[in-house]
Every structure is written in C-alpha cells, then in structure tokens.
Short mmCIF file of C-alpha atoms and ligand atoms in Angstrom, two decimals:
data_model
loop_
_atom_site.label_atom_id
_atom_site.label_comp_id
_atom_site.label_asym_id
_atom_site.label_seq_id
_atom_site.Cartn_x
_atom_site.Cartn_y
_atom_site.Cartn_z
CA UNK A 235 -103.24 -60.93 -34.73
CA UNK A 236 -103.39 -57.11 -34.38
CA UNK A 237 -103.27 -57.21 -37.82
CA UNK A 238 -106.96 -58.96 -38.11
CA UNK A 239 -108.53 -57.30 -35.42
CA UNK A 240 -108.16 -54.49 -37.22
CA UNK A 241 -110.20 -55.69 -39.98
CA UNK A 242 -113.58 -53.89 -40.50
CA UNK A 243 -116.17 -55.66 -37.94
CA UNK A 244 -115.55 -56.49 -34.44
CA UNK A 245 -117.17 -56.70 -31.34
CA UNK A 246 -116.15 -55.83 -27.48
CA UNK A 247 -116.80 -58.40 -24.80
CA UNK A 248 -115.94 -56.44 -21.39
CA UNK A 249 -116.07 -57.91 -17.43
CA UNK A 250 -117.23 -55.01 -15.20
CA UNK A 251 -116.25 -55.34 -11.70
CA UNK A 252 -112.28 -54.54 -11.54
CA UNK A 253 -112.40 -54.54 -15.81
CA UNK A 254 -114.85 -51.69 -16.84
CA UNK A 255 -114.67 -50.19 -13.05
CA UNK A 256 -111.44 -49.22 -11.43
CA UNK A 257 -110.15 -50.85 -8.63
CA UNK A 258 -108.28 -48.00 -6.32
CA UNK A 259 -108.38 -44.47 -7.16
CA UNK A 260 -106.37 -41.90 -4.65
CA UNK A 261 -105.03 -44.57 -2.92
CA UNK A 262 -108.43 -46.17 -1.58
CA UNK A 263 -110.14 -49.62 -2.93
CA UNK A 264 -113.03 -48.42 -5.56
CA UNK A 265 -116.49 -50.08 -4.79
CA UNK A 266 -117.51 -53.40 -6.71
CA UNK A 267 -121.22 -53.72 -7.72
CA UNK A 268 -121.73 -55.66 -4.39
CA UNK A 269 -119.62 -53.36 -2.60
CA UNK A 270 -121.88 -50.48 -3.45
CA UNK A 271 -124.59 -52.13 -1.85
CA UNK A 272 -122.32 -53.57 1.39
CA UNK A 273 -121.07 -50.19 2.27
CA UNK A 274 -124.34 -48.42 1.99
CA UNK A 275 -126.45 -46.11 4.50
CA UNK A 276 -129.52 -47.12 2.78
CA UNK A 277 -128.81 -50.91 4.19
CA UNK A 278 -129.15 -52.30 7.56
CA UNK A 279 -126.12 -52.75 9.24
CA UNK A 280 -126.68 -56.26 9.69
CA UNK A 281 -125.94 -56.65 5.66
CA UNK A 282 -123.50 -54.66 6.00
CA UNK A 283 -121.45 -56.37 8.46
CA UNK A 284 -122.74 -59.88 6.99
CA UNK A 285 -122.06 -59.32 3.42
CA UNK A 286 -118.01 -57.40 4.34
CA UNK A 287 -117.39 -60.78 6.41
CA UNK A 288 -118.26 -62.99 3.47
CA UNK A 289 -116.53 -60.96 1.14
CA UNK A 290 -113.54 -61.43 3.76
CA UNK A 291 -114.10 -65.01 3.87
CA UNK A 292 -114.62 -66.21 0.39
CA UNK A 293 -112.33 -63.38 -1.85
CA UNK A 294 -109.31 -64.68 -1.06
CA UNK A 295 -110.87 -68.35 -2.03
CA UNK A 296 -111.58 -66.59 -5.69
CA UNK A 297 -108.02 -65.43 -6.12
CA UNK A 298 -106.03 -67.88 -4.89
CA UNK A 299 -103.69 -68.86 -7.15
CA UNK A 300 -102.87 -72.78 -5.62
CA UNK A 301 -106.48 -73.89 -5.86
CA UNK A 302 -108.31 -74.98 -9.40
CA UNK A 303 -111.74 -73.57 -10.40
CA UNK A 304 -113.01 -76.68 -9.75
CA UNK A 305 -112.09 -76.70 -6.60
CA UNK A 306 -113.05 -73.13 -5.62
CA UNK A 307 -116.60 -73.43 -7.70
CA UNK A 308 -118.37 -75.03 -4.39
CA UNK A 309 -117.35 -71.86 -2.40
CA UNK A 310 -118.05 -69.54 -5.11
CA UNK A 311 -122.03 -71.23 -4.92
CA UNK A 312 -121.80 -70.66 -0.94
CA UNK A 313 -120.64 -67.41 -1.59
CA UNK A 314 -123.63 -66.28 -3.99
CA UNK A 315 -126.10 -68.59 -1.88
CA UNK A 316 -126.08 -66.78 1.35
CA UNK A 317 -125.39 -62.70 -0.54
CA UNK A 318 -128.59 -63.38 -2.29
CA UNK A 319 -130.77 -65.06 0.51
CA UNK A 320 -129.34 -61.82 2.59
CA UNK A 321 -130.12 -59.19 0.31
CA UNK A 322 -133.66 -60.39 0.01
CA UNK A 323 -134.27 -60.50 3.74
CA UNK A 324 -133.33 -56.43 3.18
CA UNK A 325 -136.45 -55.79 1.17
CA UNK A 326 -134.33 -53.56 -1.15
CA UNK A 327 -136.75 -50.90 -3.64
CA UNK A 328 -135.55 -50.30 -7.18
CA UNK A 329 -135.91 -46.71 -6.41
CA UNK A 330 -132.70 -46.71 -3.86
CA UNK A 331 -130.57 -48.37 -6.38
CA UNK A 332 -129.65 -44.78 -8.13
CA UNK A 333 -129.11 -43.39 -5.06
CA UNK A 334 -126.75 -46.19 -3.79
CA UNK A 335 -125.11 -45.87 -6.53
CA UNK A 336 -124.64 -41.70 -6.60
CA UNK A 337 -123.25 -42.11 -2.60
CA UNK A 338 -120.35 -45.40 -3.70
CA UNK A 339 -117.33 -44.38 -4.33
CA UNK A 340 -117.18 -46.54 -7.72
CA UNK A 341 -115.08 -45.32 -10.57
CA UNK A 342 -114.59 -46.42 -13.82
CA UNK A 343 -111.30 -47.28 -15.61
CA UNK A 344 -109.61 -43.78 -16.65
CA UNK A 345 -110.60 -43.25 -20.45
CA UNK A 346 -113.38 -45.92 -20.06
CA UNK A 347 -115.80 -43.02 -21.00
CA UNK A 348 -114.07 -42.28 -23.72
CA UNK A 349 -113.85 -45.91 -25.53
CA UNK A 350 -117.16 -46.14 -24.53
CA UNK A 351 -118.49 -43.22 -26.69
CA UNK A 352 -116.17 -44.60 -29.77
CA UNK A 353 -117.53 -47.60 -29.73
CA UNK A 354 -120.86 -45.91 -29.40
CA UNK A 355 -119.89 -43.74 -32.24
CA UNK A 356 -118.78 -46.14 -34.72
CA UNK A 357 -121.59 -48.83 -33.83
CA UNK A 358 -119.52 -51.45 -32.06
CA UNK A 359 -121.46 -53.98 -30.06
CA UNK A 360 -120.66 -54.06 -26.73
CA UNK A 361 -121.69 -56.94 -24.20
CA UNK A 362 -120.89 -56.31 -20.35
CA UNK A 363 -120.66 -60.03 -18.78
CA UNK A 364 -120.78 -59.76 -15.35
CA UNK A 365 -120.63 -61.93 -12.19
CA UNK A 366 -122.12 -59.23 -10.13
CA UNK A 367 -125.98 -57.75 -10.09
CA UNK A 368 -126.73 -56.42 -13.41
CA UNK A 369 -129.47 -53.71 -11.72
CA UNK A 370 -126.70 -51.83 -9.69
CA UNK A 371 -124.31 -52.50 -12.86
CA UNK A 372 -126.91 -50.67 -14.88
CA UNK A 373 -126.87 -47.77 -12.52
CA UNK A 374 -123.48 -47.49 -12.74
CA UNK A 375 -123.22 -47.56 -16.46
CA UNK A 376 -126.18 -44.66 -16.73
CA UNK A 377 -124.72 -42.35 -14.36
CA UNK A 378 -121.52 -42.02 -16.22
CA UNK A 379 -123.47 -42.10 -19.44
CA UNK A 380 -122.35 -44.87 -21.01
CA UNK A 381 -125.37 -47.12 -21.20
CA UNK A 382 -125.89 -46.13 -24.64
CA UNK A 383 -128.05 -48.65 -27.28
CA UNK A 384 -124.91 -50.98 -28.81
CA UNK A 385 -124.41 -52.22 -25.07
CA UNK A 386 -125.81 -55.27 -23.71
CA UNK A 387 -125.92 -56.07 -20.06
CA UNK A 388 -125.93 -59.42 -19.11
CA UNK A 389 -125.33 -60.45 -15.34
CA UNK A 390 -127.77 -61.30 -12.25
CA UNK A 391 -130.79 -59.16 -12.76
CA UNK A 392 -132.91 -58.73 -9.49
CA UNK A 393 -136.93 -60.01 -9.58
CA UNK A 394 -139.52 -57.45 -8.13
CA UNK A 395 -142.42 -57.78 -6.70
CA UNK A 396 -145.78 -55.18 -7.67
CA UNK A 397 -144.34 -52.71 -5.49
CA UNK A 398 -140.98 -52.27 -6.90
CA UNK A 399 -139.49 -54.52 -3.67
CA UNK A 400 -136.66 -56.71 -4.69
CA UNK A 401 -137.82 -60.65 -4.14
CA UNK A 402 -135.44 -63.02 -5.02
CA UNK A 403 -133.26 -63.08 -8.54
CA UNK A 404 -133.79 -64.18 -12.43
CA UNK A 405 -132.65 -66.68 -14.48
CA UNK A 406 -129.80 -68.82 -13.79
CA UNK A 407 -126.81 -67.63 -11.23
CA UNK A 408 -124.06 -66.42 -13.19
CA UNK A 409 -120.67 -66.28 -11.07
CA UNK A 410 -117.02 -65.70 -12.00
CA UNK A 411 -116.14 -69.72 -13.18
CA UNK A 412 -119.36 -70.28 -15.43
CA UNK A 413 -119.65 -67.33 -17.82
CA UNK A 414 -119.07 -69.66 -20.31
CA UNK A 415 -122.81 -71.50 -19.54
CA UNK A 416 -124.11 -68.29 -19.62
CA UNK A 417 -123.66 -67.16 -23.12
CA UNK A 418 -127.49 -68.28 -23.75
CA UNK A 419 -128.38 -65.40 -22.17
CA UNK A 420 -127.18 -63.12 -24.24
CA UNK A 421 -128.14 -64.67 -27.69
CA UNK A 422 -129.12 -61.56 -29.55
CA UNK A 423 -125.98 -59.75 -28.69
CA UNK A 424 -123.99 -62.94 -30.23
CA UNK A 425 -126.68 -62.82 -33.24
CA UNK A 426 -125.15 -59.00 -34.03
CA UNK A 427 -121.98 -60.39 -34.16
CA UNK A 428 -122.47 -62.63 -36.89
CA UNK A 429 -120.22 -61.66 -39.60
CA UNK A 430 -117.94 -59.30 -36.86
CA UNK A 431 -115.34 -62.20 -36.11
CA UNK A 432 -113.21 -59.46 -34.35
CA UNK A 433 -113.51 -59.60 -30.83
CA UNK A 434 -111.64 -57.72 -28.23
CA UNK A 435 -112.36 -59.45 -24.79
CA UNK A 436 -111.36 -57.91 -21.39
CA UNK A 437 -111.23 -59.42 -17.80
CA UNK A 438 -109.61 -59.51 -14.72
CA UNK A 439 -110.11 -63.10 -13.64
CA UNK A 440 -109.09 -66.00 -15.21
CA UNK A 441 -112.89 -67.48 -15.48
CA UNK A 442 -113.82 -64.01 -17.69
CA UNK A 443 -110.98 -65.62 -20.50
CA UNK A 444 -114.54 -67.89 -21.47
CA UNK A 445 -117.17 -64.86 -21.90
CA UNK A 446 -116.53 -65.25 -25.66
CA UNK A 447 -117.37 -68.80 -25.67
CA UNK A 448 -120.91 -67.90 -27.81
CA UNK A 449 -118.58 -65.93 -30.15
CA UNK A 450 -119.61 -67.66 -33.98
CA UNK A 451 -116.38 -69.30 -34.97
CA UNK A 452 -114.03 -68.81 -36.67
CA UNK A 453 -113.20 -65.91 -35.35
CA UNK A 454 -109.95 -63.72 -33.78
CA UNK A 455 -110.19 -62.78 -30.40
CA UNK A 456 -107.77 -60.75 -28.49
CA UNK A 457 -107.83 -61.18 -24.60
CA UNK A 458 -106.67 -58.30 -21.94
CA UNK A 459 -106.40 -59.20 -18.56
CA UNK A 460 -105.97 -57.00 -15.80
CA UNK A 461 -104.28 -58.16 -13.22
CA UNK A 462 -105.15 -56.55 -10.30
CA UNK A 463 -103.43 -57.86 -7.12
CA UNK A 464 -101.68 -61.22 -5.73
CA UNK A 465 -99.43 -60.19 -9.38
CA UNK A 466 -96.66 -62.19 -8.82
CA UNK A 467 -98.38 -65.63 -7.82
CA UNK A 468 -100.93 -65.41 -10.79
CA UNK A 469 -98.52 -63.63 -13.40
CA UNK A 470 -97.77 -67.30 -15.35
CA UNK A 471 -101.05 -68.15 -15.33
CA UNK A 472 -102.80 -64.89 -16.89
CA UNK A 473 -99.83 -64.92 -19.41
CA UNK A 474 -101.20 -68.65 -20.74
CA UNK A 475 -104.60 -67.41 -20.31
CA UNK A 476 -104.48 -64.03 -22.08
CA UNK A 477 -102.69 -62.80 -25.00
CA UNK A 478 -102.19 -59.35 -22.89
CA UNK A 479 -101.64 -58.75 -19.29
CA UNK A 480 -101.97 -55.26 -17.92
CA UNK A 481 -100.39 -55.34 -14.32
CA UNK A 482 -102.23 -52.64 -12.25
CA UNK A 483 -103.03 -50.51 -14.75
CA UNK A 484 -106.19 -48.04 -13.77
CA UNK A 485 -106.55 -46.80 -16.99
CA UNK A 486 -108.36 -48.32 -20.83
CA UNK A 487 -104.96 -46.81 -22.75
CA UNK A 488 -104.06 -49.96 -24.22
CA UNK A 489 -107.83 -50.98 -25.50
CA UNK A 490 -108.37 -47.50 -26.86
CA UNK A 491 -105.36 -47.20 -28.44
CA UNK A 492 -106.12 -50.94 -30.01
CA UNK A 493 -109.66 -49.08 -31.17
CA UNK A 494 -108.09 -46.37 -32.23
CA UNK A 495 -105.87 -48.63 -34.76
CA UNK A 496 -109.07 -49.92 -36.37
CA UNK A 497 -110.44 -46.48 -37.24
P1 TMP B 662 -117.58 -59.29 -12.30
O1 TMP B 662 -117.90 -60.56 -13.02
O2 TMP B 662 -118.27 -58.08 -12.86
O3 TMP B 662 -116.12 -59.08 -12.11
O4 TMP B 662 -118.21 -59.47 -10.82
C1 TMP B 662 -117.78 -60.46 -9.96
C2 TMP B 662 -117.04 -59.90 -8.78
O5 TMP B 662 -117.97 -59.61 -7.74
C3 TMP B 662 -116.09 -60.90 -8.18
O6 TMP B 662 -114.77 -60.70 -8.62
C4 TMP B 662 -116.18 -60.68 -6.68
C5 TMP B 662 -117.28 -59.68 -6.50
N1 TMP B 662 -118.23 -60.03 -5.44
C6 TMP B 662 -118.28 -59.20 -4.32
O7 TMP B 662 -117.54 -58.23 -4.25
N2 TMP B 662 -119.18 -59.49 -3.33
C7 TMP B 662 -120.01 -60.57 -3.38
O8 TMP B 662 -120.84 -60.78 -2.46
C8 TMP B 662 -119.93 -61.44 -4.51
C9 TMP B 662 -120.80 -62.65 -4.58
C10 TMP B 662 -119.05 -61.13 -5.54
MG1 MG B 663 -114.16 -58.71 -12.58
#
C-alpha cells in the first residue's frame, strides 16, 4: 500500500481535536477547540462550569468502548444541543476568538508545523474535518501559521449577527459519528482531488475512519489513528478500523516520515 501512496498525487484528510492538536504536553491535558472556549476568562462562569460538567457527562459516553455509535449518536445530539444553545446565550464577539485562543493552552502535534509547511510546499490539499467549531479551529490554525491556501476547513462554523455577535450556527451539525454525511460540505476540496487517489487520512476516533467517504473512487487510502486513552479496551477495534495505530504518540513522526517517502 505504501508502495501506491507514494505515487505522484495525493491528498491529506486530517481530524483536529486530539489528531492535528496534541492532547497532553508537560504532563497537563492540552485544550480541545471547545475546551478553549470552556476554560476561558473571557466567558461567564456559568459556561464555564455548564459546558466542563457536560463534557464530564457525555465524554466518557463518546469513548466508551462497550456501546455502538448507534447507540451513543442520541447522546452525542444532546451533547451538541445544549453546548450550542449555551454558547449563544453568552453573546460571544468574533473579535475575542483570537484572544481566547492566544490565552488556551492548545498545542499542536510535535512536527505538525512542519508537515504542514511540506504539504504547503509541494501543493498537497489538505482538508481539516472537524467535529468541533471551525471559527476557534481557524484561530488555532492561523496562530501557528499553518492556515495556508491548500487547506480547507470544514467543521461547525458560527453565524453572526451585524455586529460581529455570535447568533446561533451554520449549516448542518457535524459531530464525531456523521462525518461521513458531511462530505457535501466540502465539495470543492473533493473536486481538487480528482485525479490524486492517494489519500492519507488521520483520526483519533473511530467515527473520523469515514471523513474520506467523498474521496472519488478508486482510490488508496491509508488510515492513522491515534489512540489517545482507554488504549487497551479500544486497541482491537482501532486495529480493524485503521491500517495504523499510534498509541499515545504526541508527535506527526510517522505521517511526515510517510510524506517524506513520496518526495
Ligand atoms: P474533532 O472532530 O476535531 O476531534 O472534534 C470533536 C471533539 O470535540 C470530540 O472528540 C469531543 C470534543 N468536544 C468537547 O470537548 N466539548 C464539547 O462540548 C463537544 C460537543 C465536543
Ligand atoms: Mg478528534
């Protein structure tokens, strides 16, 4: 398979919470997209302590490795139901994302900066499929200048009203077991993969294994998983469900080093 990947076009399809973003760094848990807005100054503690006791309540549902996705799928819609309806109620600007994001502790993957600028470099598409909110995402991505023109974002983008206040979200809801519906969203980064049938895909949960799904066939793709905590439970599973499985590994050695095969 490495063989063919290494063929002349191919494409990256990345997750970007716990994928693209690291999960601990010095021994302390590394901020999500939503986490960057839980733990922040610049919300009201009543988010704060609302959106940390949902994330206590409904994690564990996402990651546990004895129920099916069809199963945890109701929970996951709870989940996003009563984030979003809170974060409205905050009355958020689009001017305190940057600095939300500047005071997280968020981190990407060590050497992520580095693929990032090689794929940059040598014109790879890149498509970031995320589960989280794509306007914090975005942040992210710019302040460790990596948002460069052969990515694509697509994740839940916030609405705005004339004043730059955040009112309610766009499009459909994209969470971690449907990024397979999704793909319409992101149309014209799948249209700049025709002819590049080489596809490295990267995730941490099993639902991120479908993010290629709007790949045109036939094509080869090679799936990393990170897998990032409850290993031993969920170890069988990822192995099925992805051709490589990266047991807390903080670091993008194995995806450059792929990349840097190709050259
Ligand atoms: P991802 O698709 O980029 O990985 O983003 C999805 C992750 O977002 C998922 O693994 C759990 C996380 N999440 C939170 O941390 N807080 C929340 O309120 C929600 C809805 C998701
Ligand atoms: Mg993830």
């Amino acid at each position: 398979m490495l063989k063919d990947i290494a063929a002349t076009a191919h494409g990256v399809i990345a997750d970007f919470d716990r994928t693209l973003s690291r999960v601990w760094h010095n021994g302390k848990m590394c901020e999500t997209c939503h986490g960057i807005m839980d733990n922040s100054a610049l919300m009201p503690p009543f988010y704060r302590q609302e959106a940390n006791r949902l994330l206590g309540k409904y994690y564990p549902i996402e990651i546990d490795p004895k129920m099916t996705e069809e199963e945890k799928i109701p929970y996951m819609l709870e989940w996003y139901g009563q984030i979003h309806n809170l974060i409205v109620k905050c009355r958020v600007s689009q001017g305190s994302l940057e600095d939300m994001v500047s005071a997280s502790n968020v981190k990407l993957r060590e050497g992520t900066e580095k693929l990032m600028n090689e794929l940059h470099t040598t014109n790879v598409p890149v498509l970031v499929f995320s589960a989280g909110m794509g306007d914090i995402l975005e942040q992210v991505l710019k302040h460790f200048n990596v948002y460069t023109n052969n990515v694509k974002v697509v994740s839940n983008f916030f609405r705005y009203d004339d004043k730059g206040v955040m009112v309610g979200f766009k499009d459909d809801l994209i969470h971690m077991f449907n990024k397979n519906e999704n793909a319409i969203h992101s149309s014209d980064y799948f249209d700049k993969l025709r002819g590049r049938n080489n596809i490295i895909l990267m995730g941490d949960s099993l639902g991120d294994t479908k993010m290629a799904v709007g790949v045109p066939q036939p094509s080869c793709i090679l799936k990393i998983g990170f897998l990032n905590d409850k290993v031993e439970e969920r170890l069988e599973k990822y192995m099925k469900n992805f051709d490589i499985v990266l047991i807390d590994d903080q670091t993008m050695d194995v995806a450059s080093s792929i990349v840097d095969l190709m050259k």
